[in-house]
PDB file of C-alpha atoms in Angstrom:
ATOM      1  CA  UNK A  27     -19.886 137.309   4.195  1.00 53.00           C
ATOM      2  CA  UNK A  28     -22.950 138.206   2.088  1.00 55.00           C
ATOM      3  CA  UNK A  29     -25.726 139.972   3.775  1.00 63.00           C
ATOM      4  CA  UNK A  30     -28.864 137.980   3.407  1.00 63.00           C
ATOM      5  CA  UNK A  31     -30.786 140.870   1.497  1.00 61.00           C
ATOM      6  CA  UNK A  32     -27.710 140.643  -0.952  1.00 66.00           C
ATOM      7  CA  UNK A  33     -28.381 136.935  -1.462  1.00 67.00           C
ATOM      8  CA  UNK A  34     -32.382 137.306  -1.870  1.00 65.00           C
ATOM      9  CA  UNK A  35     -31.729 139.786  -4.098  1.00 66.00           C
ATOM     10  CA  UNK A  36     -29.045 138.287  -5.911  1.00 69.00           C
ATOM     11  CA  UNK A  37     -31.252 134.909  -6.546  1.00 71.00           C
ATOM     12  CA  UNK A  38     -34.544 137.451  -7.541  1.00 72.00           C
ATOM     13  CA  UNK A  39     -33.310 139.304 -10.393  1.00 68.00           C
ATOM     14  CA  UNK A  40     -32.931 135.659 -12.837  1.00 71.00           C
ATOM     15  CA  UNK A  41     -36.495 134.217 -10.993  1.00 68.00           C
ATOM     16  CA  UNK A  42     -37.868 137.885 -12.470  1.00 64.00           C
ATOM     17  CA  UNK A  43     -36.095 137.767 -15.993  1.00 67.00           C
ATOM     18  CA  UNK A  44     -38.185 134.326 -16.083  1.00 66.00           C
ATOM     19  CA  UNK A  45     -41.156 135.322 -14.869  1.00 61.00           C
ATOM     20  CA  UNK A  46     -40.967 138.145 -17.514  1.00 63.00           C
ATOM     21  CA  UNK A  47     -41.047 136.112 -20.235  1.00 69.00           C
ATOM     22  CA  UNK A  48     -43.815 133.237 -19.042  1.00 69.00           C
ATOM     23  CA  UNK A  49     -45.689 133.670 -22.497  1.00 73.00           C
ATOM     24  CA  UNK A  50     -49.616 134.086 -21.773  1.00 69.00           C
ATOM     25  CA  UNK A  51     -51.680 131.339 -21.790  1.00 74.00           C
ATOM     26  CA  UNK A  52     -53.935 130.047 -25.057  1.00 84.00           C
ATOM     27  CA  UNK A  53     -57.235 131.461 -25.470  1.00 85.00           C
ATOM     28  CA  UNK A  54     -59.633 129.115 -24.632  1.00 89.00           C
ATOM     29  CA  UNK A  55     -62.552 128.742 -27.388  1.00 92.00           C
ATOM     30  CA  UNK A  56     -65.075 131.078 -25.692  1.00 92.00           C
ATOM     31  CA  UNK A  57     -62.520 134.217 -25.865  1.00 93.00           C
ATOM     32  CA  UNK A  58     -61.178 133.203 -29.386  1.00 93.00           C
ATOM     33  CA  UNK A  59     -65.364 133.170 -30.415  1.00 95.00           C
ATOM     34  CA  UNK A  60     -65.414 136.936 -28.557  1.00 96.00           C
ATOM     35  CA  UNK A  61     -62.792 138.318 -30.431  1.00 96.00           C
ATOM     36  CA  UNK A  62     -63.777 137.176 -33.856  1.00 97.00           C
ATOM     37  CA  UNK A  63     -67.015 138.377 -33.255  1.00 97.00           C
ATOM     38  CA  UNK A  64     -65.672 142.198 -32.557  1.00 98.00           C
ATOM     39  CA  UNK A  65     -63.881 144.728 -34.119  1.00 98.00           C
ATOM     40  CA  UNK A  66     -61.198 147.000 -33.604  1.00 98.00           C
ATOM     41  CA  UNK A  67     -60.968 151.044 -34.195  1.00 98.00           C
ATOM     42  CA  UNK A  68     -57.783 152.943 -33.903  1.00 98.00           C
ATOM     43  CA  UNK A  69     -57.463 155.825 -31.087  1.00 97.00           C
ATOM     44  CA  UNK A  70     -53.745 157.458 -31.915  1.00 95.00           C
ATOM     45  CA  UNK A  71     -51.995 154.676 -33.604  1.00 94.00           C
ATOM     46  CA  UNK A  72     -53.591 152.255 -30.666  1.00 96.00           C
ATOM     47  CA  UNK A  73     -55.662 149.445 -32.151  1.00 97.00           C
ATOM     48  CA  UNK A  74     -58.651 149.413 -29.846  1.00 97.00           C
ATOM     49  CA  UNK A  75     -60.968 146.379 -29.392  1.00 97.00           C
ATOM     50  CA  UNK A  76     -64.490 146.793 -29.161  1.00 98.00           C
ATOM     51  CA  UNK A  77     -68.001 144.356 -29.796  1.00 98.00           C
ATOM     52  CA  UNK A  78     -71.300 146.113 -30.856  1.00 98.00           C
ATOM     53  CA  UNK A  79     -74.204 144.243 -31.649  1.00 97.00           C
ATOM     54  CA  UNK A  80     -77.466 145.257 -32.695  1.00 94.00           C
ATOM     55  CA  UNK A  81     -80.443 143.680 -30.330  1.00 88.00           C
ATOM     56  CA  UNK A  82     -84.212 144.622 -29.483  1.00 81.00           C
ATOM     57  CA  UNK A  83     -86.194 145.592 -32.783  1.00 83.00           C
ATOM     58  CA  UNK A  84     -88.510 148.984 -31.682  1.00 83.00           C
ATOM     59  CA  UNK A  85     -85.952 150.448 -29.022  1.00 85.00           C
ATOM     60  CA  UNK A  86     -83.160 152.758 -29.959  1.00 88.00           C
ATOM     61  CA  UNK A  87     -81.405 152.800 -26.333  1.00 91.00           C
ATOM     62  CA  UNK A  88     -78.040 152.250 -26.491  1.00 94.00           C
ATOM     63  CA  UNK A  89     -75.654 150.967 -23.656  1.00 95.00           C
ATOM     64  CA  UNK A  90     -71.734 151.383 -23.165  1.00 95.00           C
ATOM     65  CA  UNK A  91     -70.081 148.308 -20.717  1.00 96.00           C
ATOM     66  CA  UNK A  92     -67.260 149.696 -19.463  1.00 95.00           C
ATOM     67  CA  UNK A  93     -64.695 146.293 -17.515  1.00 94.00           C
ATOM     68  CA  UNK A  94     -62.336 146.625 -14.197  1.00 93.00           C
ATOM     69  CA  UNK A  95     -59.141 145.625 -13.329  1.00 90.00           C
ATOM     70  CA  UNK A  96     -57.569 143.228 -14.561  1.00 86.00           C
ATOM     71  CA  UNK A  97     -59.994 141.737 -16.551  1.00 91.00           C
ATOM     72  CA  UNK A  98     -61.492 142.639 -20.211  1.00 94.00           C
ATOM     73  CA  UNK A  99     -64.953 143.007 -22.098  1.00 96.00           C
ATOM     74  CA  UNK A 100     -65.894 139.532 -21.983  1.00 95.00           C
ATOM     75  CA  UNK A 101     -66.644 140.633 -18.388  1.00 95.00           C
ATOM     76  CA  UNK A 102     -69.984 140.981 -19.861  1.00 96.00           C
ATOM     77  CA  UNK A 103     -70.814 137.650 -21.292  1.00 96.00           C
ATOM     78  CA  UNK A 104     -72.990 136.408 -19.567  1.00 96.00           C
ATOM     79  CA  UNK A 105     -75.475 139.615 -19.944  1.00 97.00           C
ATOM     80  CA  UNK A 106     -74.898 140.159 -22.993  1.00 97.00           C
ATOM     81  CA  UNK A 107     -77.624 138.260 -24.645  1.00 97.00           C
ATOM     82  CA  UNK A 108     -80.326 139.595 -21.805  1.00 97.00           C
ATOM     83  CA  UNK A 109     -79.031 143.170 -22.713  1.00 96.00           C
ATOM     84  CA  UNK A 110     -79.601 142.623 -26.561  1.00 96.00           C
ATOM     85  CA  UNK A 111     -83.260 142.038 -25.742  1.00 95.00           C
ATOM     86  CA  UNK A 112     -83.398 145.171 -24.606  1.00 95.00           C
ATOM     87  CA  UNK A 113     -81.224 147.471 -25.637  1.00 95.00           C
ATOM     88  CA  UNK A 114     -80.782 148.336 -29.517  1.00 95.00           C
ATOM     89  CA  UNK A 115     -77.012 148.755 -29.322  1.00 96.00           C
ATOM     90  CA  UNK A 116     -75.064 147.076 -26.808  1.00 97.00           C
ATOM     91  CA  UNK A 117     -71.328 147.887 -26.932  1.00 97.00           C
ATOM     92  CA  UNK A 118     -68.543 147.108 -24.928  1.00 98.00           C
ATOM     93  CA  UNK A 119     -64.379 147.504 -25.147  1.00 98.00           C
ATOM     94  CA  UNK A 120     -61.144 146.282 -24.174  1.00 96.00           C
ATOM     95  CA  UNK A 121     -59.643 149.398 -22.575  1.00 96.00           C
ATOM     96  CA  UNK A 122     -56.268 150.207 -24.199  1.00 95.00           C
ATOM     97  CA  UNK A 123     -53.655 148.122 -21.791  1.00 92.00           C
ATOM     98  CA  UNK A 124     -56.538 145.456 -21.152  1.00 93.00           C
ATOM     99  CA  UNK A 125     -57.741 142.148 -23.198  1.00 92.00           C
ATOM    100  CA  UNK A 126     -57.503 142.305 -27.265  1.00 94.00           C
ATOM    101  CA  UNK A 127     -56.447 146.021 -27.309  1.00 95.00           C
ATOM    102  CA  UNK A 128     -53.253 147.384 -27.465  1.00 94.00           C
ATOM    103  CA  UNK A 129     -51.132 147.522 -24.574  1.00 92.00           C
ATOM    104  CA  UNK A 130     -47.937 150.082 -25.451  1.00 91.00           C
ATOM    105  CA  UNK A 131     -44.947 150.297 -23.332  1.00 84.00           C
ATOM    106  CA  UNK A 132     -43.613 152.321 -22.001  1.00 87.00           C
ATOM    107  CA  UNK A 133     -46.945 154.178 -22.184  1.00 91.00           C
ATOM    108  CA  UNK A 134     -48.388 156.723 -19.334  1.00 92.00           C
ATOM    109  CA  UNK A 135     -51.653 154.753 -18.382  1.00 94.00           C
ATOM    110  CA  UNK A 136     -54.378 157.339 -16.984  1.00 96.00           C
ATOM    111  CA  UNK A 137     -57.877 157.332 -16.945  1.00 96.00           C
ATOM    112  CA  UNK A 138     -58.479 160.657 -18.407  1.00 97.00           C
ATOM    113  CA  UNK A 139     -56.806 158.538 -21.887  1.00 97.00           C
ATOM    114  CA  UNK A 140     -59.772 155.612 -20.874  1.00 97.00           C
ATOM    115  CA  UNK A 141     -62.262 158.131 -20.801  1.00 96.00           C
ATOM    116  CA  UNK A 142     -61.141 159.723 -24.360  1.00 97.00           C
ATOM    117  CA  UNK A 143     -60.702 156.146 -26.262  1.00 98.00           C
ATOM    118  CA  UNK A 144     -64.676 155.185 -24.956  1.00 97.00           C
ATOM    119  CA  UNK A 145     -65.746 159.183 -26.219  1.00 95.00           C
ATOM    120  CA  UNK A 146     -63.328 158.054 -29.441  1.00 96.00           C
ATOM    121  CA  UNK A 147     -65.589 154.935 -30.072  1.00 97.00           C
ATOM    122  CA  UNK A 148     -68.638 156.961 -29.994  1.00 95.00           C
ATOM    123  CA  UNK A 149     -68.122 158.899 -32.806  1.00 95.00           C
ATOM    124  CA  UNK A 150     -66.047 156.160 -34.462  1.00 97.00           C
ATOM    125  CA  UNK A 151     -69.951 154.483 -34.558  1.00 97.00           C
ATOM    126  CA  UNK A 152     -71.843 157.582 -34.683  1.00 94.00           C
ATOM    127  CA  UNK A 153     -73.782 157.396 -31.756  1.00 92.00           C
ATOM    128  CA  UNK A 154     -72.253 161.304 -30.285  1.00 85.00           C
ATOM    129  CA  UNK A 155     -75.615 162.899 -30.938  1.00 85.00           C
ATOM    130  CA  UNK A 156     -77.107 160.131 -29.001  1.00 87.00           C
ATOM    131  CA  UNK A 157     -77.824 159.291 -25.256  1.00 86.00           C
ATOM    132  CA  UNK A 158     -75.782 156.972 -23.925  1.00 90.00           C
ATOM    133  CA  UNK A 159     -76.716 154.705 -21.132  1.00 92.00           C
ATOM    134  CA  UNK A 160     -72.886 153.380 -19.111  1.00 93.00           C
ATOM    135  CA  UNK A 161     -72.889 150.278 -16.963  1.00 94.00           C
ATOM    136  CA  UNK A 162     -69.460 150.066 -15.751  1.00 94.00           C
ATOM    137  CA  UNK A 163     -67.615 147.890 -12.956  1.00 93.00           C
ATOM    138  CA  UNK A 164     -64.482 148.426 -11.146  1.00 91.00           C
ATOM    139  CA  UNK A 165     -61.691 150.497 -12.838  1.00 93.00           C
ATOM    140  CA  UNK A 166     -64.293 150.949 -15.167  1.00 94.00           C
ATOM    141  CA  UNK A 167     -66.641 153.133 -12.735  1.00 92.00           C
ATOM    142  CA  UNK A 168     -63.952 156.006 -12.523  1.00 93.00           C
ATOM    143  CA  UNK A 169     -63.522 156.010 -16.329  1.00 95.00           C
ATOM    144  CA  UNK A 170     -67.593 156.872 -16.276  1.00 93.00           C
ATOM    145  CA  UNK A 171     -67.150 159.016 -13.295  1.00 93.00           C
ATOM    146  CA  UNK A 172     -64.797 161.260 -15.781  1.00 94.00           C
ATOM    147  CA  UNK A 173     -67.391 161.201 -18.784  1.00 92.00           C
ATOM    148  CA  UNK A 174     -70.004 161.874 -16.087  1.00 90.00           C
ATOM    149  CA  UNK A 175     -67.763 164.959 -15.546  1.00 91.00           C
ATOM    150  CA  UNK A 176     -67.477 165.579 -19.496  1.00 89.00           C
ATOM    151  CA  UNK A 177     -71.067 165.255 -19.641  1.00 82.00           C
ATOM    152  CA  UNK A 178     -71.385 168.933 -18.475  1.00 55.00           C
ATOM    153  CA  UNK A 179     -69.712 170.250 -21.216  1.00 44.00           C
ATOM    154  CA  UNK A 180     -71.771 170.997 -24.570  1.00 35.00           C
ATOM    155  CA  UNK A 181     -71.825 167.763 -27.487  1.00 32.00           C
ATOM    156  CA  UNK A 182     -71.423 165.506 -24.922  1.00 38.00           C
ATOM    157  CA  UNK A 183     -73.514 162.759 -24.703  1.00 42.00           C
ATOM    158  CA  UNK A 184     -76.091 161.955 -22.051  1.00 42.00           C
ATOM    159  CA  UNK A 185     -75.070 159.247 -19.270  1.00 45.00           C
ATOM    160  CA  UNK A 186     -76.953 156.922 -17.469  1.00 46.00           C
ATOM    161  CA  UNK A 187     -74.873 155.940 -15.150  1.00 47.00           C
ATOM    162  CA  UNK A 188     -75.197 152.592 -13.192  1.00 49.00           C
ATOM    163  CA  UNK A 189     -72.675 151.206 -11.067  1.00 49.00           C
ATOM    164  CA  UNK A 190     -72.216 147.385  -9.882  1.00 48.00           C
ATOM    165  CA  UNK A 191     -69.272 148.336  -7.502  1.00 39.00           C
ATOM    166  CA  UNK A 192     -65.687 149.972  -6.816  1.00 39.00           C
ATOM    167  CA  UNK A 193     -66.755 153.398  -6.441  1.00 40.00           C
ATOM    168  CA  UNK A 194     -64.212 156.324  -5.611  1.00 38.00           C
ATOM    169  CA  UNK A 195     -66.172 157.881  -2.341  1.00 38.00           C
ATOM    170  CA  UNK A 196     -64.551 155.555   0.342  1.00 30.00           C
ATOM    171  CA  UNK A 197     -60.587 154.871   1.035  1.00 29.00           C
ATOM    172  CA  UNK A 198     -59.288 152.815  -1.252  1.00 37.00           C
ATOM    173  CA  UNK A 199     -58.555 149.352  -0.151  1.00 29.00           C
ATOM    174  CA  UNK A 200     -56.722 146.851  -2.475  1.00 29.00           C
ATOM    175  CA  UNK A 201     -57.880 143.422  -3.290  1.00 30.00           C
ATOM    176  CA  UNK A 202     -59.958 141.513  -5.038  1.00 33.00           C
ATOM    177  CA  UNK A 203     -62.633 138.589  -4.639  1.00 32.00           C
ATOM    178  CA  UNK A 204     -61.638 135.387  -3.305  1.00 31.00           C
ATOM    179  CA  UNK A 205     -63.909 133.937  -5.644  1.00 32.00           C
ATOM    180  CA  UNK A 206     -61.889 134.304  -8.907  1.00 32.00           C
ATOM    181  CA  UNK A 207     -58.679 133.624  -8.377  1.00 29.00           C
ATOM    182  CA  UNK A 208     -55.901 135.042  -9.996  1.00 29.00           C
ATOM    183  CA  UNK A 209     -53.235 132.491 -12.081  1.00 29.00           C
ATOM    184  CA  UNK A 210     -50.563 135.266 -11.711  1.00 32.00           C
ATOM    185  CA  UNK A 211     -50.310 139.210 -11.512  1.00 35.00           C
ATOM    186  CA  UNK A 212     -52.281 140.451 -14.105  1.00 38.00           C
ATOM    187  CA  UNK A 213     -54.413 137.577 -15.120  1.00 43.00           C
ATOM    188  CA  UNK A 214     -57.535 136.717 -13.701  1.00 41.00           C
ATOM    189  CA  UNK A 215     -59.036 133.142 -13.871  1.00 39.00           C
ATOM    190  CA  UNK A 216     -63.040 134.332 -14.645  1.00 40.00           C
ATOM    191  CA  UNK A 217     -66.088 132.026 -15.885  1.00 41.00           C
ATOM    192  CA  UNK A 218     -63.362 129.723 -16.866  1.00 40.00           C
ATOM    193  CA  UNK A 219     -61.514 131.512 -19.176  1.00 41.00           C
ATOM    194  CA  UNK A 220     -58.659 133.874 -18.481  1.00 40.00           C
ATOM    195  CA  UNK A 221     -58.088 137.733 -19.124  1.00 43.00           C
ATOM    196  CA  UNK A 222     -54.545 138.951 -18.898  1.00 47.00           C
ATOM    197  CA  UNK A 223     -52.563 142.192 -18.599  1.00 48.00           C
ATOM    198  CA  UNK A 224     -48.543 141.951 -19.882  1.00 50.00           C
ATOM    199  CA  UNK A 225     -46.684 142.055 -16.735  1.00 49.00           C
ATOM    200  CA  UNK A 226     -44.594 144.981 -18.043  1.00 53.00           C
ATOM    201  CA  UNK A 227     -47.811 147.042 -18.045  1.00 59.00           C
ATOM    202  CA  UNK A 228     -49.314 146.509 -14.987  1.00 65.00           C
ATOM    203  CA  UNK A 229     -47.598 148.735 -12.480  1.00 67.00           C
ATOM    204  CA  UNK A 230     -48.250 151.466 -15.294  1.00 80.00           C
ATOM    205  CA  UNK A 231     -51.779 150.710 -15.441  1.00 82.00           C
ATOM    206  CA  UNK A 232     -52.300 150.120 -11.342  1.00 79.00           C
ATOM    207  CA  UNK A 233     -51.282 154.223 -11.654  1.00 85.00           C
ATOM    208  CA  UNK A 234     -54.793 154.307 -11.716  1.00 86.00           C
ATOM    209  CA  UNK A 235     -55.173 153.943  -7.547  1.00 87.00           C
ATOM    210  CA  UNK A 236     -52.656 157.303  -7.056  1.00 91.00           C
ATOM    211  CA  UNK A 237     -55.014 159.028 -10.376  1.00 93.00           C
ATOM    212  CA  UNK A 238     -57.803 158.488  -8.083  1.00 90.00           C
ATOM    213  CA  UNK A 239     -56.754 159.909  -4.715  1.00 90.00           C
ATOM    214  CA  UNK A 240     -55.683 162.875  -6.720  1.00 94.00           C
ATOM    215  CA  UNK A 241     -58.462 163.760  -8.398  1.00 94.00           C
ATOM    216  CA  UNK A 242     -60.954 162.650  -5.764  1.00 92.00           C
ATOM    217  CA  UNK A 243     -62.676 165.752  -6.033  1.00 92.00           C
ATOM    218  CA  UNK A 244     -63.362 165.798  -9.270  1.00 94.00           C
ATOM    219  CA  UNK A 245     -64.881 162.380 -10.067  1.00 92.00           C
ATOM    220  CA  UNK A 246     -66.859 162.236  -6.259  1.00 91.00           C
ATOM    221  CA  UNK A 247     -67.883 166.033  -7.795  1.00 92.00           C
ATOM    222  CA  UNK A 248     -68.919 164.598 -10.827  1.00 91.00           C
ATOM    223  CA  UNK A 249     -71.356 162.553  -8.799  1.00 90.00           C
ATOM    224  CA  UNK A 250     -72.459 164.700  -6.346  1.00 91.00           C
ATOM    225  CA  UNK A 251     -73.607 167.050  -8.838  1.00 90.00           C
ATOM    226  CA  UNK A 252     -75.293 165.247 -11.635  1.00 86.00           C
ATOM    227  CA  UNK A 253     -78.662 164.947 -12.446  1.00 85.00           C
ATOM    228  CA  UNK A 254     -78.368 162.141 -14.257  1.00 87.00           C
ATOM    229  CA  UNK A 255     -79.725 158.911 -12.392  1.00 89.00           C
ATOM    230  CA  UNK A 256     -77.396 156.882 -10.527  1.00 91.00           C
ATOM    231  CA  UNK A 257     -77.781 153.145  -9.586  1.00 93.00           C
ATOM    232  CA  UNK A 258     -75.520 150.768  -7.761  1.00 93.00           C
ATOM    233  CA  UNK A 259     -75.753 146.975  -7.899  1.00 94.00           C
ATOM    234  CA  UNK A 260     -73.914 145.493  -4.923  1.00 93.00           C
ATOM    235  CA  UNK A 261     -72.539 141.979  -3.444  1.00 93.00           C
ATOM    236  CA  UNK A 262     -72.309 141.809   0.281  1.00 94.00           C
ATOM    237  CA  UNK A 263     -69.487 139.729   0.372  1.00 93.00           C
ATOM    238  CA  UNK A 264     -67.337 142.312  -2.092  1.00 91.00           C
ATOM    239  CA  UNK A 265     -63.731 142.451  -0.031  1.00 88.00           C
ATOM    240  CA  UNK A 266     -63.566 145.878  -1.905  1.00 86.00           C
ATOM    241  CA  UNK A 267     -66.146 147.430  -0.629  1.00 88.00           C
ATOM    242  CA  UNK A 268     -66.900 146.101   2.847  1.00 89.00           C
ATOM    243  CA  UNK A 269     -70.213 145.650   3.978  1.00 91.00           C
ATOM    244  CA  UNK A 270     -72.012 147.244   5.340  1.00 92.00           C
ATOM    245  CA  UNK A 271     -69.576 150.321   5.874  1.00 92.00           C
ATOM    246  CA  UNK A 272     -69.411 150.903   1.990  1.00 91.00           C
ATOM    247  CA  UNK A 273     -73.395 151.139   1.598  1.00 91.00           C
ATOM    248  CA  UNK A 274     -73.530 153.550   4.881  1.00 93.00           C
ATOM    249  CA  UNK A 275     -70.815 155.932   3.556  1.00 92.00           C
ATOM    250  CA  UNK A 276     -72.432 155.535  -0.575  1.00 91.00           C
ATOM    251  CA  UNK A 277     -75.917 156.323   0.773  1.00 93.00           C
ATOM    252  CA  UNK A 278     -74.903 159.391   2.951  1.00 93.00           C
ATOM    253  CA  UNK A 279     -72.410 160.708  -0.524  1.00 91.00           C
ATOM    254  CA  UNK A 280     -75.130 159.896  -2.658  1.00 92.00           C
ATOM    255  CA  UNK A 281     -78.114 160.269  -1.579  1.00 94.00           C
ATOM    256  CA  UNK A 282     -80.302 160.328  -4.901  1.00 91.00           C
ATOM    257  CA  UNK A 283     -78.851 157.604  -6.076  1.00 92.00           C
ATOM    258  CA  UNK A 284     -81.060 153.992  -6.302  1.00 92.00           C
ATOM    259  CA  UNK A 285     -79.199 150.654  -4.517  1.00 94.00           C
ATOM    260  CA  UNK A 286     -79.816 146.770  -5.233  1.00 94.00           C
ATOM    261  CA  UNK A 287     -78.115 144.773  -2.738  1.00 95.00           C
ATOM    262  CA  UNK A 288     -77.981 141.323  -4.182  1.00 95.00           C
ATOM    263  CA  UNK A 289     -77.772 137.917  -2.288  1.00 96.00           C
ATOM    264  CA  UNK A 290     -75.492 137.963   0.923  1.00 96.00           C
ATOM    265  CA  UNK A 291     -73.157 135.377  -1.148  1.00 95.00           C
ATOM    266  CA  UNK A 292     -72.557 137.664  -3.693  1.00 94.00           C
ATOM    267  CA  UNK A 293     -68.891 139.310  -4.029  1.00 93.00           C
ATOM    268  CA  UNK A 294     -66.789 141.797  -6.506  1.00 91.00           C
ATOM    269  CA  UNK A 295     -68.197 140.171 -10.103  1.00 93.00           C
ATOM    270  CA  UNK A 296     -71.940 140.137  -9.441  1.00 94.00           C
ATOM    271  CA  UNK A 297     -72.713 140.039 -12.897  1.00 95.00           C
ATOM    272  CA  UNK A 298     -70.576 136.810 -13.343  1.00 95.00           C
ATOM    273  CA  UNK A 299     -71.648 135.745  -9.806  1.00 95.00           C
ATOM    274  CA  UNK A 300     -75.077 136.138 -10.287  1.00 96.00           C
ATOM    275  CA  UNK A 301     -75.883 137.328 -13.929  1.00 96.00           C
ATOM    276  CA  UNK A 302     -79.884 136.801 -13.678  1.00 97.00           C
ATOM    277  CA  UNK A 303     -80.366 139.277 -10.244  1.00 96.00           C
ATOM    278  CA  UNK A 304     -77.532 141.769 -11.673  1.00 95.00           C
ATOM    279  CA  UNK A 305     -79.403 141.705 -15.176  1.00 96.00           C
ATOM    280  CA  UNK A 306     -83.309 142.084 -13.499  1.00 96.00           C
ATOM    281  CA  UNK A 307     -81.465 145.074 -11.289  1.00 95.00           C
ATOM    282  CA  UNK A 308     -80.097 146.804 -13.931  1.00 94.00           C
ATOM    283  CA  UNK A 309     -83.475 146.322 -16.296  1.00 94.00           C
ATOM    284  CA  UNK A 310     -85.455 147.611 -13.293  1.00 94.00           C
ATOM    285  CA  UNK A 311     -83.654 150.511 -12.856  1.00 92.00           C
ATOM    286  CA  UNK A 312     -83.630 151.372 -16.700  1.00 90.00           C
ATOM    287  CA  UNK A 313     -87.218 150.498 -17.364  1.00 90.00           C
ATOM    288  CA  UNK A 314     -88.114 152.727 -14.553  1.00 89.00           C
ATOM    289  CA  UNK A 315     -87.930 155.917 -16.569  1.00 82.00           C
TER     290      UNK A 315
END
């Protein structure tokens, strides 16, 4: 007779050739009107999608938006107009593996590559002799914790470096927020439109969570030993980052670094959750130098 494991497994393997080979779902109008309104530069042979638009006449500050996991730039929509009242450039991308970009496989996803293709766009637009101001989220705050490392180094640009959540100085716990649920592995329903990550690349990509136990040291370092100004915009309710363990163990890392704790219903997207208070936090903490 069969063991039972035999038969599960047995009945698995077609279920996964399916699931395989579900083909992505249509872009809905907002994320077809993102992508035609961006651009794409190429970072060794990968076709890298990015959107920079020119904002506030009078100010030449310039500001990177760096996405999580699993999502994309459009992250960012619903700040995006508030930052271009502000900001003279306001840039974001679709890391390689994420949203419009490429996503190779097989391909050895690591965030030391993330941290190269944002440097890559910077002198793609010219903007390496500039300072750079980084608001990043999620996967996205370790790819700014390595150019916060960079940032040491001579040529590098300077780094403002503000931080809505998902930092790398507590355990890492998996999971996201209840609040945007996700359709299937790799695709997250957000704002009503969906983001999505080829299935084949995701374990490749979610490499990421053993890259940051690794090199712990290095990117915590990085922000122990900066002088550039930190901020972090937080949501109570983030599952990532439990509260209020998270803000104990951030505040006693980082000392120096400014906090805005938004509403108590607030989770793991705060600027989708709650775009005005995330958008006044971060404009407070920028106009305050």
């Amino acid at each position: 007779r069969m063991e039972w494991w035999m038969q599960v497994g047995l009945l698995s393997v077609p279920l996964l050739a399916v699931y395989l080979h579900i083909p992505p779902p249509n872009l809905s109008p907002a994320l077809l009107s993102w992508r035609s309104s961006g651009g794409y530069f190429t970072y060794k042979d990968q076709n890298i999608f990015y959107k920079d638009s020119t904002g506030a006449v009078g100010s030449s500050d310039i500001v990177i938006l760096l996405h999580g996991f699993p999502t994309s730039s459009y992250d960012w929509y619903k700040i995006w107009e508030g930052l271009t009242q502000r900001f003279h450039r306001v840039i974001a991308l679709d890391f390689v593996g994420f949203g419009f970009s490429d996503k190779p496989r097989p391909h050895h996803y690591s965030i030391f590559e993330q941290a190269s293709i944002v440097e890559g766009l910077v002198h793609h637009l010219g903007l390496h002799h500039h300072r750079i101001n980084l608001l990043s989220h999620d996967y996205g705050d370790t790819v700014a914790q390595e150019l916060l490392h960079r940032s040491v180094q001579p040529l590098m640009f300077w780094l403002i470096f503000v931080v809505p959540i998902k930092m790398t100085v507590s355990r890492e716990v998996g999971g996201h927020s209840t609040g945007h649920p996700f359709t299937f592995p790799g695709c997250a329903a957000l704002g009503g439109t969906i983001h999505c990550i080829t299935t084949r690349s995701l374990l490749s990509i979610l490499q990421y969570i053993n890259q940051r136990k690794k090199h712990r040291e290095r990117w915590v370092g990085a922000l122990r030993s900066t002088s550039v100004p930190l901020h972090l915009i937080y949501g109570p309710l983030d599952p990532v980052n439990p509260h209020p363990e998270f803000l104990q163990l951030y505040k006693k890392v980082l000392p120096t670094s400014t906090v805005t704790v938004l509403d108590d219903h607030i989770s793991h997207y705060p600027q989708l959750e709650d775009p005005t208070g995330f958008l006044n936090a971060y404009l407070n903490f920028i106009n305050s130098f």
